[in-house]
XYZ file of C-alpha atoms in Angstrom:
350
model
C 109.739 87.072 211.177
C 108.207 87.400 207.454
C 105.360 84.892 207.723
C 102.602 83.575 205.044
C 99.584 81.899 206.709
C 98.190 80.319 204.139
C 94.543 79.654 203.446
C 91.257 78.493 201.371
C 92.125 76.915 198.639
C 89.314 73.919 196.870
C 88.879 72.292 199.148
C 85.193 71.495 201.229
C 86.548 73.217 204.288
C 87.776 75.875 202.382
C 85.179 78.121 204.769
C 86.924 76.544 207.681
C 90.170 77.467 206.464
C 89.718 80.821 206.494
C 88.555 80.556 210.019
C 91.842 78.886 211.071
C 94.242 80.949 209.242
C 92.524 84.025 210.326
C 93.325 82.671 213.682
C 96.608 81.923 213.435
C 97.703 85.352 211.826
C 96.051 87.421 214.140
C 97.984 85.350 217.496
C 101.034 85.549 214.699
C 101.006 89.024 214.789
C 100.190 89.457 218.545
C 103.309 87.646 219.175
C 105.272 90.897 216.847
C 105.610 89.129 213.280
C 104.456 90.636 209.972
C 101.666 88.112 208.708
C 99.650 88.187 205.332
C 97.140 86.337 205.400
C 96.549 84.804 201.597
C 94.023 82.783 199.885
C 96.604 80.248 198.017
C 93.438 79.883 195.062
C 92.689 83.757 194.810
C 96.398 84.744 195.279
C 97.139 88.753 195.416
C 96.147 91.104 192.675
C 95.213 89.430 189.411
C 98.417 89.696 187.597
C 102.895 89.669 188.718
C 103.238 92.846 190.408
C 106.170 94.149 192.458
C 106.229 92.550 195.489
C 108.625 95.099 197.469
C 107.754 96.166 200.948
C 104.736 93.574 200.878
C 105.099 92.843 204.046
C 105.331 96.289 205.391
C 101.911 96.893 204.642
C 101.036 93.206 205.582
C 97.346 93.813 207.093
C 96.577 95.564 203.543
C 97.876 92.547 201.783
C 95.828 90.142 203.684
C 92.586 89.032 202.689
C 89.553 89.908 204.741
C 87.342 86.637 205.830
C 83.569 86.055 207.028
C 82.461 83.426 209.302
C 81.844 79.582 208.480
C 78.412 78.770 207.099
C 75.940 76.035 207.914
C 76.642 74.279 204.356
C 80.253 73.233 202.720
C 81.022 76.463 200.538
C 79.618 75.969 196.377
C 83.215 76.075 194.854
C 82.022 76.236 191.534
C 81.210 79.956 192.561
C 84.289 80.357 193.932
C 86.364 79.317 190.922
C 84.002 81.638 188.773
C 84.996 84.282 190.879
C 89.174 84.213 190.453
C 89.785 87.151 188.707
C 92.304 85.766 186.580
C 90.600 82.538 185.658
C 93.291 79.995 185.688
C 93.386 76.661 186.246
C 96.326 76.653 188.074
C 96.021 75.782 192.111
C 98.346 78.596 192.991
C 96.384 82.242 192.699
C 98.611 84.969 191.393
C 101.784 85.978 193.304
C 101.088 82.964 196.007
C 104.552 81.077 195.215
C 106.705 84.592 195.010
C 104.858 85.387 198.373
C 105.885 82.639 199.972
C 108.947 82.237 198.808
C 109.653 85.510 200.417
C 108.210 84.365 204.139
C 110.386 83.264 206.026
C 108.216 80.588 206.830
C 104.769 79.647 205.517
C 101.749 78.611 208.227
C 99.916 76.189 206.555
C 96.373 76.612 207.549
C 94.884 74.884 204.550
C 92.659 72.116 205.684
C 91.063 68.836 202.730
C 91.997 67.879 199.388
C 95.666 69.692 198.110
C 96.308 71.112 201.829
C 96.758 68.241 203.866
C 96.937 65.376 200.714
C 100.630 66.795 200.643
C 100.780 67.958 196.855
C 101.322 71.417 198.804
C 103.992 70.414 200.563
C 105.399 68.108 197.952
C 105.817 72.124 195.561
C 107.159 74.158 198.364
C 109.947 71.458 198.950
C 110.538 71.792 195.685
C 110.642 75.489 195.438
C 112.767 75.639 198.403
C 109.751 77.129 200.686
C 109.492 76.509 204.589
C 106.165 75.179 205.721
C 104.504 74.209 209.194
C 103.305 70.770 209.723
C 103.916 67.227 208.094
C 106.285 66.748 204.846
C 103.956 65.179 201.599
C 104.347 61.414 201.778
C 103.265 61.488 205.721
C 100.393 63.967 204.672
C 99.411 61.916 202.072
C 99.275 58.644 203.631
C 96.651 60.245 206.730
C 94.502 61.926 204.196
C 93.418 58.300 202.004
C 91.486 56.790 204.829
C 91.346 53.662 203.010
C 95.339 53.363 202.806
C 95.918 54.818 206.558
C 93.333 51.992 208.027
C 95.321 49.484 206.127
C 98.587 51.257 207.483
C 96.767 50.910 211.184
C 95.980 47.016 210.976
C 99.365 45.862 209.492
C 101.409 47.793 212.716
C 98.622 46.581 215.359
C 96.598 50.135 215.707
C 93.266 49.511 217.012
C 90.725 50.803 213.503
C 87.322 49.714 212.975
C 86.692 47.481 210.221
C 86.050 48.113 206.608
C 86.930 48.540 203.140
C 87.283 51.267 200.376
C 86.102 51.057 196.725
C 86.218 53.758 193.669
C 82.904 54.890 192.043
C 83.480 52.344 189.044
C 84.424 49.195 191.230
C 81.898 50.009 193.348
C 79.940 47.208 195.561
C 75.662 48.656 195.626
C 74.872 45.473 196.936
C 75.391 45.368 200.788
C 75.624 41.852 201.604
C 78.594 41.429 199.617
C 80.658 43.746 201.529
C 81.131 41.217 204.347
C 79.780 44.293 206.672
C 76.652 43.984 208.893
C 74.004 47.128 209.507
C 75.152 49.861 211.327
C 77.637 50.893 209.036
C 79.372 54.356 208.535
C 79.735 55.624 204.594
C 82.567 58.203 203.906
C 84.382 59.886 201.314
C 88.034 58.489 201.644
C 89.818 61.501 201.946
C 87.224 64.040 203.192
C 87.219 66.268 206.179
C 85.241 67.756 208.583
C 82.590 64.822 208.074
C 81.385 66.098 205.094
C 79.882 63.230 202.945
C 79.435 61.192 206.361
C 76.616 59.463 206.903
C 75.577 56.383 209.408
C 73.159 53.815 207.905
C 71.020 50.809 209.108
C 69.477 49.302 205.927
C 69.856 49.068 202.172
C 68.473 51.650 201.148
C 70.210 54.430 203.434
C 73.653 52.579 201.917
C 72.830 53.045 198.424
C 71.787 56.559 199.210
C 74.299 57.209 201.819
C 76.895 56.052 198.845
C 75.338 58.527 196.111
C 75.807 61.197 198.844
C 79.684 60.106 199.072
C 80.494 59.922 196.052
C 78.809 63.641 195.240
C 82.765 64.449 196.933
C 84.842 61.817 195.741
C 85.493 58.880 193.548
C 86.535 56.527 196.585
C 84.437 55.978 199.760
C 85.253 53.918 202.856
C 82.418 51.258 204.173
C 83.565 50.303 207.706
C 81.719 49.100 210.960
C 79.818 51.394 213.048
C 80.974 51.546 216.773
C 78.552 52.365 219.087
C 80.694 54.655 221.663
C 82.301 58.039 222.997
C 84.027 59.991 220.862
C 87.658 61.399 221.619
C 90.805 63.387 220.417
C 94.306 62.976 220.842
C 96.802 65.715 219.516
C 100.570 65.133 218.923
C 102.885 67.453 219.232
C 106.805 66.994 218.821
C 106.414 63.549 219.032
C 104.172 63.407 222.402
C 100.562 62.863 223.363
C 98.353 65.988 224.485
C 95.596 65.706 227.068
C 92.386 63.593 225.762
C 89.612 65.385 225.042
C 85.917 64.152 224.578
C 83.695 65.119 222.084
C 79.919 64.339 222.764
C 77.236 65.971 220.241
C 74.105 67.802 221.456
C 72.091 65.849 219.037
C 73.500 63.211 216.175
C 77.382 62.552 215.436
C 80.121 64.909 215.155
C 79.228 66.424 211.706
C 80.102 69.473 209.718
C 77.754 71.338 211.683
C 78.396 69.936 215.288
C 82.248 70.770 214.430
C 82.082 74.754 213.681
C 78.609 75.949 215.365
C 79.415 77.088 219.242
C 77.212 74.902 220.930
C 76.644 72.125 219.281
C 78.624 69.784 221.450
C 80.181 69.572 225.096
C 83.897 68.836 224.726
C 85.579 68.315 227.649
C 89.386 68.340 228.504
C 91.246 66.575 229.850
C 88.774 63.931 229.653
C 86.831 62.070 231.720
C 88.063 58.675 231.780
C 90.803 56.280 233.917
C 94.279 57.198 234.079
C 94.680 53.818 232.356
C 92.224 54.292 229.420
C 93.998 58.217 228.820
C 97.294 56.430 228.885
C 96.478 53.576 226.184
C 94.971 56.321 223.553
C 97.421 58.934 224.389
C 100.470 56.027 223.689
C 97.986 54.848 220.473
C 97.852 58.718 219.024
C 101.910 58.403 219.473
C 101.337 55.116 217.596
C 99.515 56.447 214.786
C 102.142 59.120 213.622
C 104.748 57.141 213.820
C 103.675 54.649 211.583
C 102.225 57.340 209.049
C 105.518 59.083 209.396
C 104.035 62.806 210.913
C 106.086 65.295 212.536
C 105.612 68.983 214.501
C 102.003 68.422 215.154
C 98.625 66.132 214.509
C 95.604 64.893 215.457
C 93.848 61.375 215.829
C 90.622 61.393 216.189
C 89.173 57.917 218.522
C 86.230 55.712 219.295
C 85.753 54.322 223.393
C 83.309 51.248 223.268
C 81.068 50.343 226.214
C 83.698 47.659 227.215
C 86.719 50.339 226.792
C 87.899 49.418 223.655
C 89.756 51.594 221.672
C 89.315 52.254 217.659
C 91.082 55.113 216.136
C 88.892 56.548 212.775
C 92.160 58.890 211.630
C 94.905 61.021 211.650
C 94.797 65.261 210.670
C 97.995 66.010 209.757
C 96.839 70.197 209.859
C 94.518 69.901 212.654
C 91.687 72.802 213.088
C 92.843 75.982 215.035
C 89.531 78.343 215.029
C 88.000 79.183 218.334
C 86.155 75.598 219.385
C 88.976 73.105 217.740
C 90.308 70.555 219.282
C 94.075 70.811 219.745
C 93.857 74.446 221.227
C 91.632 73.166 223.873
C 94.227 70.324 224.688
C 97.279 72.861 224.830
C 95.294 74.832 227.455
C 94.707 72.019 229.725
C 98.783 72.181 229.763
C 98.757 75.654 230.156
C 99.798 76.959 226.674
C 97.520 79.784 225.576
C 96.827 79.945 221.607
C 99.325 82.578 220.654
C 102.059 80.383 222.335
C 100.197 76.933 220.314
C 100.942 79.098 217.188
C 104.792 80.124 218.131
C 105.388 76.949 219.590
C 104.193 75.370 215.774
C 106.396 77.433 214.107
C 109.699 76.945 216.002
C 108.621 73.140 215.508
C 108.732 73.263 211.851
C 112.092 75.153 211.552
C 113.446 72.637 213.130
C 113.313 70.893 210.779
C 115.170 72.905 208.203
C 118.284 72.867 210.361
């Protein structure tokens, strides 16, 4: 097949996108496809040029990608650098590209890649993707909506509330929340805005820092616990896997430097416990409406309580994600993850 993996973008893990899609294409083309791997901001060329034969000479037509930094990329800089300097989401030739793929692998990841205004154009335009259709995209990446989506069907979330910049509560008593409590942009990823604060002055700061990404935030109780993962693919559980940080939380940095935390699948806990989050991730995207594959990320207290934090609708595939771990524990290697994905997602265009 004729296949787009798609990548970058504006988003904060634009970095982390790259690493993903560059992934994807390169198992893609292992498994005898013609892949391009595109930059859906920076597009191909600078101007409508004759697409024929693109992907014949697919590796030329791909864009070439570094490693992920330390920091969230400065995407200022990377607007100033689009040759053609347009405002428009969609680089040059991305939308004729795609429209010639047979399918597209989505390997966007944050704001307009997994907020479903992506997905929401291609159906529009007639364009196969991978992954979750817009409204169920949508609804996983506003925190604040998806935790009110868990409590109304019975999901297991801690508690808290969301508020925009201008509505927004400075004083921390009257949020009704107690110290520890976690501060995060609503519809981040990758923990980037995160932070965990014990008095009133890390919450005011910890809010500043928040809203640097966003004009909505999400206060909610801190649980003191393990932390855990829980794909979903075609509708069923993968194996749990546990997360647990060398030092701090699982934060941008913990997530993409090899290293930086011991994750361990299948997990380490009671047939009974892996059972209850396994049947909760199942929970989670059928009430937010996801299909081919997804990931909830959970909370274990010290009396084995379970809290899920939220659902990624395109789920991380560089070399220390989460969801490639969790096929391998069922003995499917990445390049069959990546076909599997794919045959997924045409089903649904049948």
């Amino acid at each position: 097949m004729n296949i787009v993996v798609l990548a970058g973008g504006l988003s904060t893990e634009r970095d982390v996108s790259f690493a993903t899609g560059s992934n994807v294409a390169e198992a893609l083309r292992k498994n005898g496809h013609q892949v391009i791997l595109l930059d859906v901001f920076m597009g191909y060329g600078d101007s409508e040029r004759d697409l024929t034969g693109v992907f014949e000479r697919s590796r030329e037509a791909s864009v070439s990608v570094s490693g992920i930094t330390e920091d969230a990329p400065n995407l200022a800089e990377v607007k100033k650098s689009r040759k053609d300097q347009s405002d428009c989401f969609f680089g040059p030739n991305v939308i004729a590209m795609c429209q010639m793929a047979d399918i597209v692998f989505l390997a966007l990841h944050g704001e307009n890649g997994e907020n479903g205004k992506v997905q929401a154009t291609f159906d529009l335009y007639g364009i196969k993707y991978t992954g979750t259709g817009y409204l169920g995209s949508a609804l996983a990446m506003d925190k604040g909506l998806s935790k009110r989506l868990f409590a109304a069907n019975g999901i297991p979330t801690p508690a808290g509330i969301s508020m925009k910049k201008e509505e927004c509560q400075w004083e921390f008593a009257k949020t009704g929340l107690t110290f520890p409590c976690v501060v995060k942009p609503c519809c981040g990823g990758s923990s980037i805005g995160v932070s965990i604060v014990k008095n009133e002055e890390e919450y005011r700061k910890a809010l500043e820092e928040a809203f640097r990404w966003e004009q909505e935030v999400v206060v909610e109780e801190y649980i003191q616990g393990r932390e855990f993962s829980v794909g979903v693919m075609d509708s069923r559980a993968l194996p749990v896997i546990e997360i647990a940080p060398i030092e701090g939380f699982y934060d941008y940095k913990n997530k993409y430097a090899a290293g930086s935390a011991v994750e361990t699948c299948p997990a380490e806990i009671s047939a009974e416990i892996t059972a209850r989050m396994q049947r909760c991730a199942e929970d989670v995207a059928k009430v937010l409406g996801l299909n081919t594959y997804s990931r909830m990320d959970f909370l274990l207290d010290n009396e084995n309580h379970i809290y899920c934090l939220e659902a990624n609708t395109l789920p991380g595939m560089t070399s220390t994600s989460l969801i490639p771990q969790e096929a391998k524990a069922i003995g499917i290697n990445f390049e069959q993850l990546c076909e599997k994905i794919v045959q997924i997602s045409l089903r649904k265009y049948q």
